[in-house]
């Protein structure tokens, strides 16, 4: 099976779904490491699945570039085939991306290029958007600018707040992530930029 390393910063519901999908040998992947930038609930999902966890906190490094190198090292020890950002709320810098070319995907809770950044759901509501969704894309150095792999749309409904819309997006985002990561690892890699 392909070796997945998952990067998390938060609750880790997408990570939990990936861990579950990987139980099926036909899925073609297993999570060999989970790396976070802070202590977070996502790490618990990894620990209870017996997956090795590492925290690489930005504040422990004198500069962003040093953190990038340390993060790359923490990921690299797992010899990954694919790196999945699943609620990882930091930008990856050149040192990281150059070490893992065309190997990093991210799932983002909007219909990119609309609403990039850390508050996509809130921003969509504030803008009065009628449609929302999730985009899986290849990570580059920009803020949610990489080449799209897949996108799924959900409606914004009257009365939605951040919580209700986030839940509706995740209900579509997670199956998309599971399906697309499965397709990526079971293919020889065509489709990568
Ligand atoms: C997901 O909805 C993901 O799209 C979003 O954080 C959530 C993490 O949920 N990521 C971003 O906003 C990245 N800019 P999870 O921790 O429960 O998987």
Coordinates of N, CA and C and ligand atoms in Angstrom, one line a residue:
X1 N 0.8 -1.2 0.0 CA 0.0 0.0 0.0 C 0.8 1.3 0.0
X2 N 0.3 2.3 -0.6 CA 1.0 3.6 -0.6 C 1.0 4.1 0.8
X3 N 2.1 4.9 1.0 CA 2.4 5.4 2.4 C 1.9 6.9 2.4
X4 N 0.9 7.1 3.3 CA 0.3 8.4 3.5 C 0.8 9.1 4.7
X5 N 1.2 10.3 4.6 CA 1.4 11.1 5.8 C 0.3 12.2 5.8
X6 N -0.3 12.4 6.9 CA -1.4 13.4 7.0 C -1.0 14.5 8.0
X7 N -1.2 15.7 7.5 CA -0.9 16.9 8.3 C -2.2 17.5 8.8
X8 N -2.3 17.7 10.1 CA -3.5 18.2 10.8 C -3.2 19.4 11.7
X9 N -4.2 20.2 12.0 CA -4.1 21.2 13.0 C -5.3 21.2 13.9
X10 N -6.4 20.4 13.6 CA -7.6 20.6 14.3 C -8.3 19.3 14.7
X11 N -9.6 19.2 14.5 CA -10.4 18.1 15.0 C -10.0 16.8 14.4
X12 N -9.6 16.8 13.1 CA -9.2 15.6 12.5 C -10.3 14.6 12.0
X13 N -11.4 15.2 11.7 CA -12.5 14.3 11.2 C -12.1 13.7 9.8
X14 N -11.5 14.5 9.0 CA -11.0 13.9 7.7 C -9.9 12.9 7.9
X15 N -9.0 13.1 8.8 CA -8.0 12.1 9.1 C -8.7 10.8 9.6
X16 N -9.7 11.0 10.5 CA -10.4 9.8 11.0 C -11.0 9.0 9.9
X17 N -11.6 9.7 8.9 CA -12.2 9.0 7.8 C -11.1 8.3 6.9
X18 N -10.0 8.9 6.7 CA -8.9 8.3 6.0 C -8.4 7.1 6.7
X19 N -8.2 7.2 8.0 CA -7.8 6.0 8.8 C -8.7 4.8 8.6
X20 N -10.0 5.2 8.6 CA -11.0 4.1 8.5 C -10.9 3.5 7.0
X21 N -10.8 4.4 6.0 CA -10.8 3.9 4.7 C -9.6 2.9 4.5
X22 N -8.5 3.3 5.1 CA -7.2 2.5 5.0 C -7.3 1.1 5.6
X23 N -8.4 0.9 6.4 CA -8.6 -0.5 7.0 C -8.8 -1.5 5.9
X24 N -9.4 -1.0 4.8 CA -9.7 -1.9 3.7 C -8.5 -2.1 2.8
X25 N -7.9 -3.3 2.7 CA -6.7 -3.4 1.9 C -6.9 -3.0 0.4
X26 N -8.1 -3.1 0.0 CA -8.4 -2.7 -1.4 C -8.2 -1.2 -1.6
X27 N -8.2 -0.4 -0.5 CA -8.1 1.0 -0.7 C -6.7 1.4 -1.2
X28 N -5.7 0.6 -0.8 CA -4.4 0.8 -1.4 C -3.5 1.8 -0.7
X29 N -3.8 2.1 0.5 CA -3.0 3.1 1.2 C -3.0 2.8 2.7
X30 N -2.0 3.2 3.4 CA -2.1 3.3 4.9 C -1.5 4.5 5.4
X31 N -2.0 5.0 6.5 CA -1.5 6.2 7.1 C -0.3 5.8 8.0
X32 N 0.9 6.2 7.6 CA 2.2 5.8 8.3 C 2.6 6.9 9.3
X33 N 2.1 8.1 9.2 CA 2.4 9.1 10.1 C 1.5 10.3 10.1
X34 N 1.3 10.9 11.2 CA 0.5 12.1 11.3 C 1.3 13.2 12.0
X35 N 1.4 14.3 11.3 CA 2.2 15.4 11.8 C 1.3 16.7 12.0
X36 N 1.5 17.3 13.1 CA 0.6 18.5 13.5 C 1.6 19.7 13.8
X37 N 1.0 20.9 13.7 CA 1.8 22.1 14.1 C 1.5 22.5 15.5
X38 N 0.5 21.7 16.1 CA 0.2 22.0 17.5 C -0.5 20.8 18.1
X39 N -0.6 20.8 19.4 CA -1.4 19.7 20.0 C -2.8 19.9 19.6
X40 N -3.5 18.9 19.1 CA -4.8 19.0 18.6 C -5.6 17.7 18.7
X41 N -6.9 17.7 18.5 CA -7.7 16.5 18.7 C -7.3 15.5 17.6
X42 N -6.9 16.0 16.4 CA -6.5 15.1 15.3 C -5.5 14.1 15.7
X43 N -4.6 14.5 16.6 CA -3.5 13.6 17.0 C -4.1 12.3 17.8
X44 N -5.2 12.6 18.4 CA -5.9 11.5 19.2 C -6.4 10.4 18.2
X45 N -6.9 10.8 17.1 CA -7.3 9.8 16.1 C -6.2 8.9 15.7
X46 N -5.0 9.6 15.5 CA -3.8 8.9 15.0 C -3.4 7.9 16.1
X47 N -3.3 8.4 17.3 CA -2.8 7.6 18.4 C -3.7 6.3 18.6
X48 N -5.0 6.6 18.6 CA -5.9 5.4 18.8 C -5.8 4.4 17.7
X49 N -5.3 4.8 16.5 CA -5.2 3.9 15.4 C -3.7 3.3 15.4
X50 N -2.9 3.7 16.4 CA -1.6 3.2 16.5 C -0.6 3.8 15.5
X51 N -1.0 5.0 15.0 CA -0.1 5.7 14.0 C 0.8 6.7 14.7
X52 N 2.0 6.7 14.3 CA 3.0 7.6 14.9 C 2.7 9.1 14.7
X53 N 2.8 9.9 15.8 CA 2.5 11.3 15.7 C 3.7 12.1 16.0
X54 N 3.7 13.3 15.4 CA 4.8 14.3 15.7 C 4.2 15.7 15.7
X55 N 4.6 16.5 16.6 CA 4.2 17.9 16.6 C 5.4 18.7 16.3
X56 N 5.3 19.6 15.3 CA 6.4 20.5 14.9 C 5.8 21.9 15.0
X57 N 6.0 22.6 16.1 CA 5.4 23.9 16.4 C 6.2 25.0 15.9
X58 N 5.5 25.9 15.2 CA 6.2 27.1 14.6 C 7.0 27.9 15.6
X59 N 6.4 28.0 16.8 CA 7.1 28.8 17.9 C 8.4 28.2 18.4
X60 N 8.6 27.0 18.1 CA 9.9 26.4 18.5 C 11.1 26.6 17.6
X61 N 10.8 27.4 16.5 CA 11.9 27.6 15.6 C 12.1 29.1 15.4
X62 N 13.4 29.5 15.2 CA 13.7 30.9 15.1 C 13.1 31.6 13.9
X63 N 12.8 30.9 12.9 CA 12.3 31.5 11.7 C 11.5 30.5 10.9
X64 N 10.6 31.0 10.1 CA 9.7 30.1 9.3 C 10.4 29.1 8.5
X65 N 11.5 29.5 7.9 CA 12.3 28.6 7.1 C 12.8 27.4 7.8
X66 N 13.2 27.6 9.1 CA 13.7 26.5 9.9 C 12.6 25.6 10.2
X67 N 11.4 26.1 10.5 CA 10.2 25.3 10.8 C 9.9 24.4 9.6
X68 N 9.9 25.0 8.4 CA 9.7 24.3 7.2 C 10.6 23.1 7.0
X69 N 11.9 23.3 7.3 CA 12.8 22.2 7.2 C 12.5 21.1 8.2
X70 N 12.2 21.5 9.5 CA 11.9 20.6 10.5 C 10.6 19.8 10.2
X71 N 9.6 20.5 9.6 CA 8.4 19.8 9.3 C 8.7 18.8 8.2
X72 N 9.5 19.2 7.2 CA 9.8 18.3 6.1 C 10.5 17.1 6.6
X73 N 11.4 17.3 7.6 CA 12.1 16.2 8.2 C 11.2 15.2 8.9
X74 N 10.2 15.8 9.7 CA 9.3 15.0 10.4 C 8.4 14.1 9.5
X75 N 8.1 14.7 8.3 CA 7.3 14.0 7.3 C 8.2 13.0 6.6
X76 N 9.4 13.4 6.2 CA 10.3 12.6 5.4 C 10.7 11.3 6.1
X77 N 10.8 11.3 7.4 CA 11.2 10.0 8.0 C 10.2 8.9 7.8
X78 N 9.0 9.3 7.3 CA 8.0 8.2 7.0 C 8.0 7.8 5.6
X79 N 8.9 8.4 4.8 CA 9.1 8.0 3.4 C 7.7 8.0 2.7
X80 N 7.0 9.1 2.7 CA 5.6 9.1 2.1 C 5.6 9.0 0.6
X81 N 4.5 8.4 0.1 CA 4.2 8.5 -1.3 C 3.2 9.7 -1.6
X82 N 2.4 10.0 -0.6 CA 1.5 11.1 -0.7 C 1.3 11.8 0.6
X83 N 1.3 13.1 0.6 CA 1.1 13.9 1.8 C -0.3 14.6 1.7
X84 N -1.1 14.4 2.7 CA -2.5 14.9 2.7 C -2.6 16.0 3.8
X85 N -2.9 17.2 3.4 CA -3.2 18.2 4.4 C -4.7 18.1 4.7
X86 N -5.1 17.8 5.9 CA -6.5 17.6 6.3 C -6.8 18.5 7.4
X87 N -7.1 19.8 7.1 CA -7.3 20.7 8.2 C -6.0 21.2 8.8
X88 N -4.9 21.2 7.9 CA -3.6 21.8 8.4 C -3.7 23.3 8.0
X89 N -3.5 24.1 9.1 CA -3.8 25.5 8.9 C -2.6 26.4 8.8
X90 N -1.5 25.8 8.2 CA -0.3 26.6 8.0 C 0.1 26.5 6.5
X91 N 0.7 27.5 6.0 CA 1.2 27.4 4.6 C 2.5 26.7 4.6
X92 N 2.7 25.9 3.6 CA 3.9 25.1 3.4 C 4.9 25.9 2.6
X93 N 6.1 26.1 3.0 CA 7.1 26.9 2.3 C 7.9 26.1 1.3
X94 N 8.8 26.9 0.6 CA 9.6 26.3 -0.5 C 10.4 25.1 0.0
X95 N 11.0 25.2 1.1 CA 11.8 24.1 1.6 C 11.0 22.8 1.6
X96 N 9.8 22.9 2.1 CA 9.0 21.7 2.2 C 8.6 21.2 0.9
X97 N 8.0 22.1 0.1 CA 7.5 21.7 -1.2 C 8.5 21.2 -2.2
X98 N 9.7 21.7 -2.1 CA 10.8 21.3 -3.0 C 11.3 19.9 -2.6
X99 N 11.1 19.5 -1.3 CA 11.5 18.2 -0.9 C 10.5 17.1 -1.4
X100 N 9.2 17.6 -1.5 CA 8.1 16.6 -1.9 C 7.4 17.2 -3.1
X101 N 8.1 17.2 -4.2 CA 7.4 17.8 -5.4 C 6.2 16.9 -5.9
X102 N 5.1 17.6 -6.2 CA 3.9 16.9 -6.7 C 3.5 15.8 -5.8
X103 N 3.6 16.0 -4.5 CA 3.2 14.9 -3.6 C 2.3 15.4 -2.5
X104 N 1.9 16.7 -2.5 CA 1.1 17.2 -1.4 C -0.3 17.7 -1.9
X105 N -1.3 17.2 -1.3 CA -2.7 17.6 -1.6 C -3.3 18.3 -0.4
X106 N -4.3 19.1 -0.6 CA -5.0 19.8 0.5 C -6.5 19.8 0.2
X107 N -7.3 19.7 1.2 CA -8.7 19.8 1.0 C -9.1 21.1 1.7
X108 N -9.9 21.9 1.0 CA -10.2 23.3 1.4 C -11.7 23.5 1.3
X109 N -12.4 24.1 2.4 CA -13.8 24.1 2.4 C -14.4 25.3 1.6
X110 N -14.1 25.4 0.4 CA -14.8 26.4 -0.5 C -14.7 25.9 -2.0
X111 N -15.4 26.5 -2.8 CA -15.3 26.3 -4.2 C -14.2 27.2 -4.7
X112 N -12.9 26.8 -4.6 CA -11.8 27.6 -5.0 C -12.0 27.9 -6.5
X113 N -11.6 29.1 -7.0 CA -10.8 30.1 -6.4 C -11.6 31.0 -5.4
X114 N -12.8 30.8 -5.2 CA -13.6 31.6 -4.2 C -13.1 31.2 -2.8
X115 N -13.0 32.2 -2.0 CA -12.7 32.1 -0.5 C -11.5 31.2 -0.1
X116 N -10.3 31.6 -0.6 CA -9.1 31.0 -0.1 C -8.9 31.4 1.3
X117 N -7.9 30.8 2.0 CA -7.5 31.3 3.3 C -8.1 30.5 4.5
X118 N -7.9 31.0 5.7 CA -8.2 30.3 6.9 C -9.6 30.3 7.3
X119 N -10.5 31.2 6.7 CA -11.9 31.4 7.2 C -12.8 31.2 6.1
X120 N -12.7 30.2 5.3 CA -13.4 30.1 4.0 C -14.9 30.1 4.3
X121 N -15.4 29.4 5.3 CA -16.8 29.2 5.5 C -17.4 30.5 5.9
X122 N -16.8 31.1 6.9 CA -17.2 32.4 7.4 C -17.2 33.5 6.3
X123 N -16.2 33.5 5.5 CA -16.1 34.4 4.4 C -17.2 34.2 3.4
X124 N -17.5 33.0 3.1 CA -18.6 32.7 2.1 C -19.9 33.2 2.6
X125 N -20.2 33.0 3.9 CA -21.4 33.5 4.5 C -21.5 35.0 4.5
X126 N -20.4 35.6 4.8 CA -20.3 37.1 4.9 C -20.5 37.7 3.5
X127 N -20.1 37.0 2.5 CA -20.3 37.5 1.1 C -21.7 37.2 0.5
X128 N -22.5 36.4 1.3 CA -23.8 36.1 0.8 C -23.8 35.0 -0.3
X129 N -22.8 34.2 -0.3 CA -22.7 33.2 -1.4 C -23.9 32.2 -1.3
X130 N -24.3 31.8 -2.5 CA -25.4 30.8 -2.5 C -25.0 29.4 -2.6
X131 N -23.7 29.3 -3.0 CA -23.1 27.9 -3.2 C -21.9 27.9 -2.4
X132 N -21.6 26.7 -1.8 CA -20.4 26.5 -1.1 C -19.8 25.1 -1.5
X133 N -18.8 24.6 -0.9 CA -18.3 23.3 -1.3 C -16.9 23.0 -0.8
X134 N -16.3 22.1 -1.4 CA -14.9 21.8 -1.0 C -14.1 21.5 -2.3
X135 N -12.8 21.8 -2.2 CA -11.9 21.6 -3.3 C -10.7 20.8 -2.8
X136 N -10.3 19.8 -3.5 CA -9.1 19.1 -3.3 C -8.1 19.5 -4.4
X137 N -6.9 19.9 -4.0 CA -6.0 20.5 -5.0 C -4.5 20.1 -4.6
X138 N -3.7 20.2 -5.6 CA -2.2 20.0 -5.4 C -1.7 21.3 -4.8
X139 N -0.9 21.2 -3.7 CA -0.4 22.3 -2.9 C 0.8 22.9 -3.7
X140 N 0.7 24.3 -3.9 CA 1.9 25.0 -4.3 C 2.1 26.1 -3.2
X141 N 3.0 27.0 -3.5 CA 3.4 28.0 -2.5 C 2.4 29.1 -2.3
X142 N 1.4 29.1 -3.1 CA 0.3 30.2 -2.9 C -0.7 29.8 -1.8
X143 N -1.6 30.7 -1.6 CA -2.6 30.4 -0.6 C -3.8 29.8 -1.4
X144 N -3.9 28.5 -1.4 CA -5.0 27.7 -2.0 C -5.1 28.0 -3.5
X145 N -3.9 28.1 -4.1 CA -3.8 28.4 -5.5 C -3.5 27.2 -6.4
X146 N -3.2 26.0 -5.9 CA -2.7 24.9 -6.7 C -3.8 24.3 -7.6
X147 N -3.3 23.5 -8.5 CA -4.1 22.8 -9.5 C -5.2 21.9 -8.9
X148 N -6.4 22.1 -9.3 CA -7.5 21.4 -8.7 C -7.5 19.9 -9.1
X149 N -7.9 19.1 -8.2 CA -8.1 17.6 -8.5 C -9.6 17.3 -8.5
X150 N -10.3 17.9 -7.6 CA -11.8 17.6 -7.6 C -12.5 18.7 -6.8
X151 N -13.7 18.9 -7.1 CA -14.5 19.9 -6.4 C -15.9 19.3 -6.2
X152 N -16.5 19.6 -5.0 CA -17.9 19.2 -4.8 C -18.7 20.4 -4.2
X153 N -19.9 20.5 -4.7 CA -20.7 21.7 -4.3 C -21.8 21.3 -3.4
X154 N -22.1 22.2 -2.5 CA -23.3 22.1 -1.6 C -24.0 23.5 -1.6
X155 N -25.3 23.5 -1.3 CA -26.0 24.8 -1.3 C -25.7 25.5 0.0
X156 N -25.8 26.8 0.0 CA -25.9 27.6 1.3 C -27.4 27.8 1.5
X157 N -27.9 27.4 2.6 CA -29.4 27.5 2.9 C -29.7 28.7 3.8
X158 N -30.9 29.2 3.6 CA -31.3 30.3 4.5 C -31.2 29.9 5.9
X159 N -30.7 30.8 6.7 CA -30.5 30.5 8.1 C -29.2 29.8 8.5
X160 N -28.4 29.5 7.5 CA -27.1 28.9 7.8 C -26.2 29.7 8.6
X161 N -25.5 29.1 9.6 CA -24.5 29.8 10.3 C -23.2 29.0 10.0
X162 N -22.1 29.4 10.6 CA -20.8 28.8 10.3 C -20.8 27.3 10.6
X163 N -21.5 27.0 11.7 CA -21.5 25.6 12.1 C -22.3 24.7 11.2
X164 N -23.5 25.2 10.8 CA -24.4 24.4 9.9 C -23.8 24.2 8.5
X165 N -23.2 25.3 8.0 CA -22.6 25.2 6.7 C -21.3 24.4 6.7
X166 N -20.5 24.5 7.8 CA -19.3 23.7 7.9 C -19.7 22.2 7.9
X167 N -20.7 21.9 8.6 CA -21.2 20.5 8.7 C -21.6 20.0 7.3
X168 N -22.4 20.8 6.6 CA -22.9 20.4 5.3 C -21.7 20.2 4.3
X169 N -20.7 21.1 4.4 CA -19.5 21.0 3.5 C -18.7 19.7 3.9
X170 N -18.5 19.5 5.1 CA -17.7 18.3 5.5 C -18.4 17.0 5.1
X171 N -19.7 17.0 5.1 CA -20.5 15.8 4.7 C -20.2 15.5 3.2
X172 N -19.8 16.5 2.4 CA -19.5 16.3 1.0 C -18.0 16.2 0.8
X173 N -17.3 16.9 1.7 CA -15.8 17.0 1.5 C -15.1 15.7 1.8
X174 N -15.6 15.1 2.9 CA -14.9 13.9 3.4 C -14.9 12.7 2.4
X175 N -16.2 12.4 1.8 CA -16.2 11.4 0.8 C -15.4 11.7 -0.4
X176 N -15.4 13.0 -0.8 CA -14.6 13.4 -1.9 C -13.1 13.1 -1.7
X177 N -12.6 13.5 -0.5 CA -11.2 13.3 -0.1 C -10.9 11.8 -0.2
X178 N -11.7 11.0 0.4 CA -11.5 9.5 0.5 C -11.4 8.9 -0.9
X179 N -12.4 9.3 -1.7 CA -12.4 8.8 -3.1 C -11.2 9.2 -3.9
X180 N -10.9 10.5 -3.8 CA -9.8 11.0 -4.7 C -8.4 10.6 -4.2
X181 N -8.2 10.5 -2.9 CA -6.9 10.0 -2.5 C -6.8 8.5 -2.9
X182 N -7.8 7.8 -2.8 CA -7.8 6.4 -3.2 C -7.5 6.3 -4.7
X183 N -8.1 7.1 -5.5 CA -7.8 7.1 -7.0 C -6.3 7.5 -7.2
X184 N -5.8 8.5 -6.5 CA -4.4 8.9 -6.7 C -3.5 7.8 -6.3
X185 N -3.7 7.1 -5.2 CA -2.7 6.1 -4.8 C -2.8 4.9 -5.6
X186 N -3.9 4.6 -6.2 CA -4.1 3.4 -7.0 C -3.7 3.6 -8.4
X187 N -3.4 4.9 -8.8 CA -2.9 5.2 -10.1 C -1.4 5.3 -10.0
X188 N -0.7 5.3 -11.2 CA 0.7 5.4 -11.1 C 1.1 6.9 -10.9
X189 N 0.2 7.8 -10.8 CA 0.5 9.1 -10.6 C 0.1 10.1 -11.7
X190 N -0.5 9.6 -12.8 CA -0.9 10.6 -13.8 C -1.9 11.6 -13.2
X191 N -1.9 12.8 -13.7 CA -2.8 13.8 -13.2 C -2.0 14.7 -12.3
X192 N -0.9 14.3 -11.9 CA -0.1 15.3 -11.1 C 0.5 16.3 -11.9
X193 N 0.6 17.5 -11.4 CA 1.1 18.6 -12.2 C 2.6 18.5 -12.5
Ligands
LIG1 C1 -11.8 20.9 6.8 O1 -13.1 21.2 6.5 C2 -10.8 21.5 5.8 O2 -11.4 21.7 4.6 C3 -10.5 22.8 6.5 O3 -10.5 22.5 7.8 C4 -11.4 21.4 8.1 C5 -10.7 20.4 9.0 O4 -11.6 19.6 9.6 N1 -9.3 23.3 6.0 C6 -9.0 24.6 5.8 O5 -9.8 25.4 6.1 C7 -7.7 24.8 5.2 N2 -7.6 26.2 4.8 P1 -11.1 18.3 10.3 O6 -9.9 18.7 11.2 O7 -12.2 17.8 11.1 O8 -10.7 17.3 9.3

